[in-house]
Amino acid sequence: MRLAVAGVLAGALLSIALNRFLRSALYGVTTSDGMTFAAASCLLMIVAILASYLPARRAVSIDPVAA
């Protein structure tokens, strides 16, 4: 999860730094729209949590001796 948080933070900082270039890519959203960036960050964190939780849950259910 530390790697996912670091990636989200790096992406947020880069998007703030490259604000001028994002204006042409985002339609109907201002470059200072914090709600959009927060929603995208939350979505990425949810995906990262599911991507790490589901395999870990499956690995825990296997008997170590059988593995």
PDB file of N, CA, C and O in Angstrom:
ATOM      1  N   MET A   1       0.818  -1.186   0.000  1.00  0.00           N
ATOM      2  CA  MET A   1       0.000   0.000   0.000  1.00  0.00           C
ATOM      3  C   MET A   1       0.863   1.251   0.000  1.00  0.00           C
ATOM      4  O   MET A   1       0.448   2.275  -0.523  1.00  0.00           O
ATOM      5  N   ARG A   2       2.061   1.148   0.569  1.00  0.00           N
ATOM      6  CA  ARG A   2       2.945   2.322   0.553  1.00  0.00           C
ATOM      7  C   ARG A   2       3.298   2.718  -0.871  1.00  0.00           C
ATOM      8  O   ARG A   2       3.373   3.901  -1.180  1.00  0.00           O
ATOM      9  N   LEU A   3       3.511   1.732  -1.710  1.00  0.00           N
ATOM     10  CA  LEU A   3       3.837   2.018  -3.103  1.00  0.00           C
ATOM     11  C   LEU A   3       2.655   2.663  -3.826  1.00  0.00           C
ATOM     12  O   LEU A   3       2.836   3.593  -4.616  1.00  0.00           O
ATOM     13  N   ALA A   4       1.451   2.204  -3.532  1.00  0.00           N
ATOM     14  CA  ALA A   4       0.253   2.788  -4.143  1.00  0.00           C
ATOM     15  C   ALA A   4       0.057   4.224  -3.676  1.00  0.00           C
ATOM     16  O   ALA A   4      -0.272   5.114  -4.474  1.00  0.00           O
ATOM     17  N   VAL A   5       0.244   4.474  -2.390  1.00  0.00           N
ATOM     18  CA  VAL A   5       0.110   5.837  -1.861  1.00  0.00           C
ATOM     19  C   VAL A   5       1.170   6.746  -2.470  1.00  0.00           C
ATOM     20  O   VAL A   5       0.880   7.885  -2.842  1.00  0.00           O
ATOM     21  N   ALA A   6       2.392   6.243  -2.577  1.00  0.00           N
ATOM     22  CA  ALA A   6       3.454   7.044  -3.189  1.00  0.00           C
ATOM     23  C   ALA A   6       3.132   7.367  -4.646  1.00  0.00           C
ATOM     24  O   ALA A   6       3.374   8.496  -5.113  1.00  0.00           O
ATOM     25  N   GLY A   7       2.572   6.411  -5.368  1.00  0.00           N
ATOM     26  CA  GLY A   7       2.200   6.648  -6.752  1.00  0.00           C
ATOM     27  C   GLY A   7       1.079   7.655  -6.896  1.00  0.00           C
ATOM     28  O   GLY A   7       1.112   8.525  -7.781  1.00  0.00           O
ATOM     29  N   VAL A   8       0.086   7.569  -6.022  1.00  0.00           N
ATOM     30  CA  VAL A   8      -1.020   8.526  -6.068  1.00  0.00           C
ATOM     31  C   VAL A   8      -0.519   9.923  -5.714  1.00  0.00           C
ATOM     32  O   VAL A   8      -0.893  10.909  -6.363  1.00  0.00           O
ATOM     33  N   LEU A   9       0.340  10.019  -4.701  1.00  0.00           N
ATOM     34  CA  LEU A   9       0.881  11.329  -4.337  1.00  0.00           C
ATOM     35  C   LEU A   9       1.754  11.909  -5.435  1.00  0.00           C
ATOM     36  O   LEU A   9       1.677  13.097  -5.731  1.00  0.00           O
ATOM     37  N   ALA A  10       2.578  11.077  -6.042  1.00  0.00           N
ATOM     38  CA  ALA A  10       3.422  11.551  -7.141  1.00  0.00           C
ATOM     39  C   ALA A  10       2.568  12.004  -8.323  1.00  0.00           C
ATOM     40  O   ALA A  10       2.849  13.039  -8.942  1.00  0.00           O
ATOM     41  N   GLY A  11       1.519  11.265  -8.609  1.00  0.00           N
ATOM     42  CA  GLY A  11       0.626  11.656  -9.695  1.00  0.00           C
ATOM     43  C   GLY A  11      -0.102  12.949  -9.411  1.00  0.00           C
ATOM     44  O   GLY A  11      -0.278  13.799 -10.293  1.00  0.00           O
ATOM     45  N   ALA A  12      -0.518  13.133  -8.163  1.00  0.00           N
ATOM     46  CA  ALA A  12      -1.195  14.382  -7.792  1.00  0.00           C
ATOM     47  C   ALA A  12      -0.247  15.569  -7.895  1.00  0.00           C
ATOM     48  O   ALA A  12      -0.621  16.626  -8.407  1.00  0.00           O
ATOM     49  N   LEU A  13       0.972  15.386  -7.418  1.00  0.00           N
ATOM     50  CA  LEU A  13       1.948  16.473  -7.512  1.00  0.00           C
ATOM     51  C   LEU A  13       2.294  16.796  -8.957  1.00  0.00           C
ATOM     52  O   LEU A  13       2.429  17.968  -9.321  1.00  0.00           O
ATOM     53  N   LEU A  14       2.437  15.766  -9.780  1.00  0.00           N
ATOM     54  CA  LEU A  14       2.729  16.009 -11.198  1.00  0.00           C
ATOM     55  C   LEU A  14       1.557  16.666 -11.909  1.00  0.00           C
ATOM     56  O   LEU A  14       1.759  17.513 -12.776  1.00  0.00           O
ATOM     57  N   SER A  15       0.347  16.289 -11.546  1.00  0.00           N
ATOM     58  CA  SER A  15      -0.806  16.907 -12.200  1.00  0.00           C
ATOM     59  C   SER A  15      -0.933  18.373 -11.807  1.00  0.00           C
ATOM     60  O   SER A  15      -1.343  19.200 -12.622  1.00  0.00           O
ATOM     61  N   ILE A  16      -0.579  18.691 -10.585  1.00  0.00           N
ATOM     62  CA  ILE A  16      -0.577  20.093 -10.180  1.00  0.00           C
ATOM     63  C   ILE A  16       0.526  20.852 -10.909  1.00  0.00           C
ATOM     64  O   ILE A  16       0.330  21.972 -11.383  1.00  0.00           O
ATOM     65  N   ALA A  17       1.693  20.225 -11.033  1.00  0.00           N
ATOM     66  CA  ALA A  17       2.812  20.873 -11.707  1.00  0.00           C
ATOM     67  C   ALA A  17       2.550  21.044 -13.212  1.00  0.00           C
ATOM     68  O   ALA A  17       2.967  22.037 -13.808  1.00  0.00           O
ATOM     69  N   LEU A  18       1.866  20.090 -13.809  1.00  0.00           N
ATOM     70  CA  LEU A  18       1.591  20.137 -15.248  1.00  0.00           C
ATOM     71  C   LEU A  18       0.175  20.634 -15.535  1.00  0.00           C
ATOM     72  O   LEU A  18      -0.444  20.237 -16.519  1.00  0.00           O
ATOM     73  N   ASN A  19      -0.302  21.496 -14.686  1.00  0.00           N
ATOM     74  CA  ASN A  19      -1.655  22.017 -14.754  1.00  0.00           C
ATOM     75  C   ASN A  19      -1.991  22.632 -16.110  1.00  0.00           C
ATOM     76  O   ASN A  19      -3.076  22.443 -16.648  1.00  0.00           O
ATOM     77  N   ARG A  20      -1.061  23.342 -16.672  1.00  0.00           N
ATOM     78  CA  ARG A  20      -1.281  24.036 -17.947  1.00  0.00           C
ATOM     79  C   ARG A  20      -1.538  23.044 -19.084  1.00  0.00           C
ATOM     80  O   ARG A  20      -2.389  23.279 -19.934  1.00  0.00           O
ATOM     81  N   PHE A  21      -0.829  21.928 -19.088  1.00  0.00           N
ATOM     82  CA  PHE A  21      -0.996  20.946 -20.159  1.00  0.00           C
ATOM     83  C   PHE A  21      -2.287  20.143 -20.013  1.00  0.00           C
ATOM     84  O   PHE A  21      -2.807  19.605 -20.985  1.00  0.00           O
ATOM     85  N   LEU A  22      -2.815  20.058 -18.808  1.00  0.00           N
ATOM     86  CA  LEU A  22      -4.041  19.302 -18.575  1.00  0.00           C
ATOM     87  C   LEU A  22      -5.285  20.031 -19.075  1.00  0.00           C
ATOM     88  O   LEU A  22      -6.315  19.420 -19.290  1.00  0.00           O
ATOM     89  N   ARG A  23      -5.196  21.331 -19.233  1.00  0.00           N
ATOM     90  CA  ARG A  23      -6.366  22.092 -19.681  1.00  0.00           C
ATOM     91  C   ARG A  23      -6.912  21.580 -21.003  1.00  0.00           C
ATOM     92  O   ARG A  23      -8.116  21.507 -21.200  1.00  0.00           O
ATOM     93  N   SER A  24      -6.035  21.214 -21.914  1.00  0.00           N
ATOM     94  CA  SER A  24      -6.487  20.741 -23.215  1.00  0.00           C
ATOM     95  C   SER A  24      -7.014  19.310 -23.157  1.00  0.00           C
ATOM     96  O   SER A  24      -7.812  18.906 -23.982  1.00  0.00           O
ATOM     97  N   ALA A  25      -6.594  18.523 -22.173  1.00  0.00           N
ATOM     98  CA  ALA A  25      -7.003  17.124 -22.088  1.00  0.00           C
ATOM     99  C   ALA A  25      -8.321  16.935 -21.345  1.00  0.00           C
ATOM    100  O   ALA A  25      -9.030  15.965 -21.588  1.00  0.00           O
ATOM    101  N   LEU A  26      -8.651  17.834 -20.431  1.00  0.00           N
ATOM    102  CA  LEU A  26      -9.853  17.694 -19.618  1.00  0.00           C
ATOM    103  C   LEU A  26     -10.971  18.544 -20.199  1.00  0.00           C
ATOM    104  O   LEU A  26     -10.859  19.753 -20.280  1.00  0.00           O
ATOM    105  N   TYR A  27     -12.059  17.907 -20.574  1.00  0.00           N
ATOM    106  CA  TYR A  27     -13.197  18.621 -21.136  1.00  0.00           C
ATOM    107  C   TYR A  27     -14.245  18.859 -20.057  1.00  0.00           C
ATOM    108  O   TYR A  27     -14.704  17.918 -19.425  1.00  0.00           O
ATOM    109  N   GLY A  28     -14.584  20.091 -19.833  1.00  0.00           N
ATOM    110  CA  GLY A  28     -15.621  20.423 -18.871  1.00  0.00           C
ATOM    111  C   GLY A  28     -15.176  20.376 -17.423  1.00  0.00           C
ATOM    112  O   GLY A  28     -15.986  20.481 -16.519  1.00  0.00           O
ATOM    113  N   VAL A  29     -13.899  20.212 -17.193  1.00  0.00           N
ATOM    114  CA  VAL A  29     -13.365  20.170 -15.838  1.00  0.00           C
ATOM    115  C   VAL A  29     -12.226  21.168 -15.773  1.00  0.00           C
ATOM    116  O   VAL A  29     -11.330  21.145 -16.605  1.00  0.00           O
ATOM    117  N   THR A  30     -12.283  22.048 -14.801  1.00  0.00           N
ATOM    118  CA  THR A  30     -11.185  22.994 -14.658  1.00  0.00           C
ATOM    119  C   THR A  30      -9.973  22.286 -14.090  1.00  0.00           C
ATOM    120  O   THR A  30     -10.085  21.250 -13.437  1.00  0.00           O
ATOM    121  N   THR A  31      -8.824  22.845 -14.323  1.00  0.00           N
ATOM    122  CA  THR A  31      -7.603  22.197 -13.860  1.00  0.00           C
ATOM    123  C   THR A  31      -7.435  22.305 -12.354  1.00  0.00           C
ATOM    124  O   THR A  31      -6.633  21.594 -11.773  1.00  0.00           O
ATOM    125  N   SER A  32      -8.188  23.169 -11.716  1.00  0.00           N
ATOM    126  CA  SER A  32      -8.101  23.284 -10.271  1.00  0.00           C
ATOM    127  C   SER A  32      -9.290  22.606  -9.589  1.00  0.00           C
ATOM    128  O   SER A  32      -9.596  22.905  -8.447  1.00  0.00           O
ATOM    129  N   ASP A  33      -9.959  21.721 -10.284  1.00  0.00           N
ATOM    130  CA  ASP A  33     -11.115  21.018  -9.731  1.00  0.00           C
ATOM    131  C   ASP A  33     -10.630  19.913  -8.799  1.00  0.00           C
ATOM    132  O   ASP A  33     -10.305  18.804  -9.224  1.00  0.00           O
ATOM    133  N   GLY A  34     -10.582  20.232  -7.522  1.00  0.00           N
ATOM    134  CA  GLY A  34     -10.054  19.293  -6.533  1.00  0.00           C
ATOM    135  C   GLY A  34     -10.912  18.058  -6.363  1.00  0.00           C
ATOM    136  O   GLY A  34     -10.400  16.981  -6.063  1.00  0.00           O
ATOM    137  N   MET A  35     -12.218  18.203  -6.567  1.00  0.00           N
ATOM    138  CA  MET A  35     -13.124  17.060  -6.399  1.00  0.00           C
ATOM    139  C   MET A  35     -12.823  15.961  -7.420  1.00  0.00           C
ATOM    140  O   MET A  35     -12.845  14.769  -7.080  1.00  0.00           O
ATOM    141  N   THR A  36     -12.534  16.343  -8.642  1.00  0.00           N
ATOM    142  CA  THR A  36     -12.219  15.360  -9.676  1.00  0.00           C
ATOM    143  C   THR A  36     -10.921  14.630  -9.366  1.00  0.00           C
ATOM    144  O   THR A  36     -10.836  13.406  -9.470  1.00  0.00           O
ATOM    145  N   PHE A  37      -9.899  15.385  -8.953  1.00  0.00           N
ATOM    146  CA  PHE A  37      -8.623  14.761  -8.624  1.00  0.00           C
ATOM    147  C   PHE A  37      -8.741  13.875  -7.379  1.00  0.00           C
ATOM    148  O   PHE A  37      -8.125  12.812  -7.307  1.00  0.00           O
ATOM    149  N   ALA A  38      -9.533  14.296  -6.415  1.00  0.00           N
ATOM    150  CA  ALA A  38      -9.731  13.486  -5.212  1.00  0.00           C
ATOM    151  C   ALA A  38     -10.487  12.200  -5.545  1.00  0.00           C
ATOM    152  O   ALA A  38     -10.150  11.131  -5.042  1.00  0.00           O
ATOM    153  N   ALA A  39     -11.501  12.305  -6.403  1.00  0.00           N
ATOM    154  CA  ALA A  39     -12.263  11.111  -6.782  1.00  0.00           C
ATOM    155  C   ALA A  39     -11.390  10.131  -7.554  1.00  0.00           C
ATOM    156  O   ALA A  39     -11.453   8.911  -7.324  1.00  0.00           O
ATOM    157  N   ALA A  40     -10.561  10.639  -8.446  1.00  0.00           N
ATOM    158  CA  ALA A  40      -9.659   9.759  -9.200  1.00  0.00           C
ATOM    159  C   ALA A  40      -8.647   9.103  -8.275  1.00  0.00           C
ATOM    160  O   ALA A  40      -8.341   7.905  -8.415  1.00  0.00           O
ATOM    161  N   SER A  41      -8.133   9.853  -7.312  1.00  0.00           N
ATOM    162  CA  SER A  41      -7.175   9.289  -6.355  1.00  0.00           C
ATOM    163  C   SER A  41      -7.827   8.222  -5.496  1.00  0.00           C
ATOM    164  O   SER A  41      -7.227   7.167  -5.244  1.00  0.00           O
ATOM    165  N   CYS A  42      -9.045   8.471  -5.044  1.00  0.00           N
ATOM    166  CA  CYS A  42      -9.765   7.472  -4.239  1.00  0.00           C
ATOM    167  C   CYS A  42     -10.042   6.213  -5.052  1.00  0.00           C
ATOM    168  O   CYS A  42      -9.902   5.099  -4.540  1.00  0.00           O
ATOM    169  N   LEU A  43     -10.421   6.382  -6.292  1.00  0.00           N
ATOM    170  CA  LEU A  43     -10.673   5.220  -7.150  1.00  0.00           C
ATOM    171  C   LEU A  43      -9.400   4.398  -7.340  1.00  0.00           C
ATOM    172  O   LEU A  43      -9.432   3.165  -7.256  1.00  0.00           O
ATOM    173  N   LEU A  44      -8.286   5.053  -7.559  1.00  0.00           N
ATOM    174  CA  LEU A  44      -7.025   4.330  -7.712  1.00  0.00           C
ATOM    175  C   LEU A  44      -6.628   3.608  -6.428  1.00  0.00           C
ATOM    176  O   LEU A  44      -6.098   2.497  -6.480  1.00  0.00           O
ATOM    177  N   MET A  45      -6.885   4.219  -5.282  1.00  0.00           N
ATOM    178  CA  MET A  45      -6.560   3.565  -4.021  1.00  0.00           C
ATOM    179  C   MET A  45      -7.466   2.359  -3.778  1.00  0.00           C
ATOM    180  O   MET A  45      -7.003   1.330  -3.282  1.00  0.00           O
ATOM    181  N   ILE A  46      -8.738   2.447  -4.139  1.00  0.00           N
ATOM    182  CA  ILE A  46      -9.645   1.311  -3.996  1.00  0.00           C
ATOM    183  C   ILE A  46      -9.191   0.157  -4.880  1.00  0.00           C
ATOM    184  O   ILE A  46      -9.177  -1.005  -4.449  1.00  0.00           O
ATOM    185  N   VAL A  47      -8.790   0.458  -6.097  1.00  0.00           N
ATOM    186  CA  VAL A  47      -8.294  -0.580  -7.001  1.00  0.00           C
ATOM    187  C   VAL A  47      -7.022  -1.213  -6.438  1.00  0.00           C
ATOM    188  O   VAL A  47      -6.855  -2.437  -6.485  1.00  0.00           O
ATOM    189  N   ALA A  48      -6.132  -0.409  -5.880  1.00  0.00           N
ATOM    190  CA  ALA A  48      -4.896  -0.942  -5.298  1.00  0.00           C
ATOM    191  C   ALA A  48      -5.184  -1.819  -4.090  1.00  0.00           C
ATOM    192  O   ALA A  48      -4.548  -2.864  -3.905  1.00  0.00           O
ATOM    193  N   ILE A  49      -6.151  -1.417  -3.269  1.00  0.00           N
ATOM    194  CA  ILE A  49      -6.514  -2.229  -2.102  1.00  0.00           C
ATOM    195  C   ILE A  49      -7.079  -3.571  -2.546  1.00  0.00           C
ATOM    196  O   ILE A  49      -6.706  -4.624  -2.020  1.00  0.00           O
ATOM    197  N   LEU A  50      -7.974  -3.554  -3.523  1.00  0.00           N
ATOM    198  CA  LEU A  50      -8.541  -4.817  -4.012  1.00  0.00           C
ATOM    199  C   LEU A  50      -7.486  -5.684  -4.683  1.00  0.00           C
ATOM    200  O   LEU A  50      -7.502  -6.910  -4.535  1.00  0.00           O
ATOM    201  N   ALA A  51      -6.574  -5.055  -5.412  1.00  0.00           N
ATOM    202  CA  ALA A  51      -5.534  -5.814  -6.105  1.00  0.00           C
ATOM    203  C   ALA A  51      -4.567  -6.476  -5.130  1.00  0.00           C
ATOM    204  O   ALA A  51      -3.956  -7.498  -5.466  1.00  0.00           O
ATOM    205  N   SER A  52      -4.415  -5.938  -3.949  1.00  0.00           N
ATOM    206  CA  SER A  52      -3.528  -6.574  -2.973  1.00  0.00           C
ATOM    207  C   SER A  52      -4.288  -7.461  -1.983  1.00  0.00           C
ATOM    208  O   SER A  52      -3.748  -8.444  -1.498  1.00  0.00           O
ATOM    209  N   TYR A  53      -5.531  -7.127  -1.697  1.00  0.00           N
ATOM    210  CA  TYR A  53      -6.294  -7.883  -0.704  1.00  0.00           C
ATOM    211  C   TYR A  53      -6.750  -9.247  -1.233  1.00  0.00           C
ATOM    212  O   TYR A  53      -6.632 -10.246  -0.530  1.00  0.00           O
ATOM    213  N   LEU A  54      -7.256  -9.277  -2.444  1.00  0.00           N
ATOM    214  CA  LEU A  54      -7.808 -10.531  -2.966  1.00  0.00           C
ATOM    215  C   LEU A  54      -6.758 -11.634  -3.085  1.00  0.00           C
ATOM    216  O   LEU A  54      -7.000 -12.761  -2.632  1.00  0.00           O
ATOM    217  N   PRO A  55      -5.577 -11.388  -3.651  1.00  0.00           N
ATOM    218  CA  PRO A  55      -4.563 -12.458  -3.672  1.00  0.00           C
ATOM    219  C   PRO A  55      -4.059 -12.833  -2.278  1.00  0.00           C
ATOM    220  O   PRO A  55      -3.767 -13.998  -2.018  1.00  0.00           O
ATOM    221  N   ALA A  56      -3.966 -11.842  -1.373  1.00  0.00           N
ATOM    222  CA  ALA A  56      -3.513 -12.147  -0.011  1.00  0.00           C
ATOM    223  C   ALA A  56      -4.525 -13.028   0.710  1.00  0.00           C
ATOM    224  O   ALA A  56      -4.148 -13.953   1.430  1.00  0.00           O
ATOM    225  N   ARG A  57      -5.794 -12.750   0.515  1.00  0.00           N
ATOM    226  CA  ARG A  57      -6.841 -13.564   1.131  1.00  0.00           C
ATOM    227  C   ARG A  57      -6.791 -15.001   0.607  1.00  0.00           C
ATOM    228  O   ARG A  57      -6.941 -15.959   1.359  1.00  0.00           O
ATOM    229  N   ARG A  58      -6.559 -15.131  -0.682  1.00  0.00           N
ATOM    230  CA  ARG A  58      -6.474 -16.467  -1.274  1.00  0.00           C
ATOM    231  C   ARG A  58      -5.243 -17.211  -0.766  1.00  0.00           C
ATOM    232  O   ARG A  58      -5.292 -18.417  -0.500  1.00  0.00           O
ATOM    233  N   ALA A  59      -4.135 -16.506  -0.610  1.00  0.00           N
ATOM    234  CA  ALA A  59      -2.908 -17.139  -0.131  1.00  0.00           C
ATOM    235  C   ALA A  59      -3.029 -17.574   1.324  1.00  0.00           C
ATOM    236  O   ALA A  59      -2.466 -18.597   1.716  1.00  0.00           O
ATOM    237  N   VAL A  60      -3.759 -16.820   2.111  1.00  0.00           N
ATOM    238  CA  VAL A  60      -3.936 -17.175   3.526  1.00  0.00           C
ATOM    239  C   VAL A  60      -4.797 -18.415   3.691  1.00  0.00           C
ATOM    240  O   VAL A  60      -4.646 -19.186   4.638  1.00  0.00           O
ATOM    241  N   SER A  61      -5.698 -18.646   2.753  1.00  0.00           N
ATOM    242  CA  SER A  61      -6.609 -19.779   2.882  1.00  0.00           C
ATOM    243  C   SER A  61      -5.932 -21.112   2.570  1.00  0.00           C
ATOM    244  O   SER A  61      -6.486 -22.168   2.868  1.00  0.00           O
ATOM    245  N   ILE A  62      -4.763 -21.103   2.008  1.00  0.00           N
ATOM    246  CA  ILE A  62      -4.039 -22.339   1.671  1.00  0.00           C
ATOM    247  C   ILE A  62      -3.211 -22.788   2.879  1.00  0.00           C
ATOM    248  O   ILE A  62      -2.540 -21.981   3.508  1.00  0.00           O
ATOM    249  N   ASP A  63      -3.249 -24.062   3.169  1.00  0.00           N
ATOM    250  CA  ASP A  63      -2.460 -24.633   4.261  1.00  0.00           C
ATOM    251  C   ASP A  63      -0.982 -24.545   3.890  1.00  0.00           C
ATOM    252  O   ASP A  63      -0.578 -24.996   2.809  1.00  0.00           O
ATOM    253  N   PRO A  64      -0.114 -23.983   4.748  1.00  0.00           N
ATOM    254  CA  PRO A  64       1.302 -23.849   4.421  1.00  0.00           C
ATOM    255  C   PRO A  64       2.003 -25.177   4.167  1.00  0.00           C
ATOM    256  O   PRO A  64       2.923 -25.268   3.351  1.00  0.00           O
ATOM    257  N   VAL A  65       1.570 -26.227   4.841  1.00  0.00           N
ATOM    258  CA  VAL A  65       2.196 -27.539   4.647  1.00  0.00           C
ATOM    259  C   VAL A  65       1.854 -28.074   3.251  1.00  0.00           C
ATOM    260  O   VAL A  65       2.678 -28.677   2.593  1.00  0.00           O
ATOM    261  N   ALA A  66       0.628 -27.831   2.794  1.00  0.00           N
ATOM    262  CA  ALA A  66       0.214 -28.307   1.480  1.00  0.00           C
ATOM    263  C   ALA A  66       0.885 -27.510   0.364  1.00  0.00           C
ATOM    264  O   ALA A  66       1.107 -28.028  -0.735  1.00  0.00           O
ATOM    265  N   ALA A  67       1.229 -26.277   0.636  1.00  0.00           N
ATOM    266  CA  ALA A  67       1.863 -25.442  -0.391  1.00  0.00           C
ATOM    267  C   ALA A  67       3.295 -25.877  -0.579  1.00  0.00           C
ATOM    268  O   ALA A  67       3.843 -25.848  -1.628  1.00  0.00           O
TER     269      ALA A  67
END
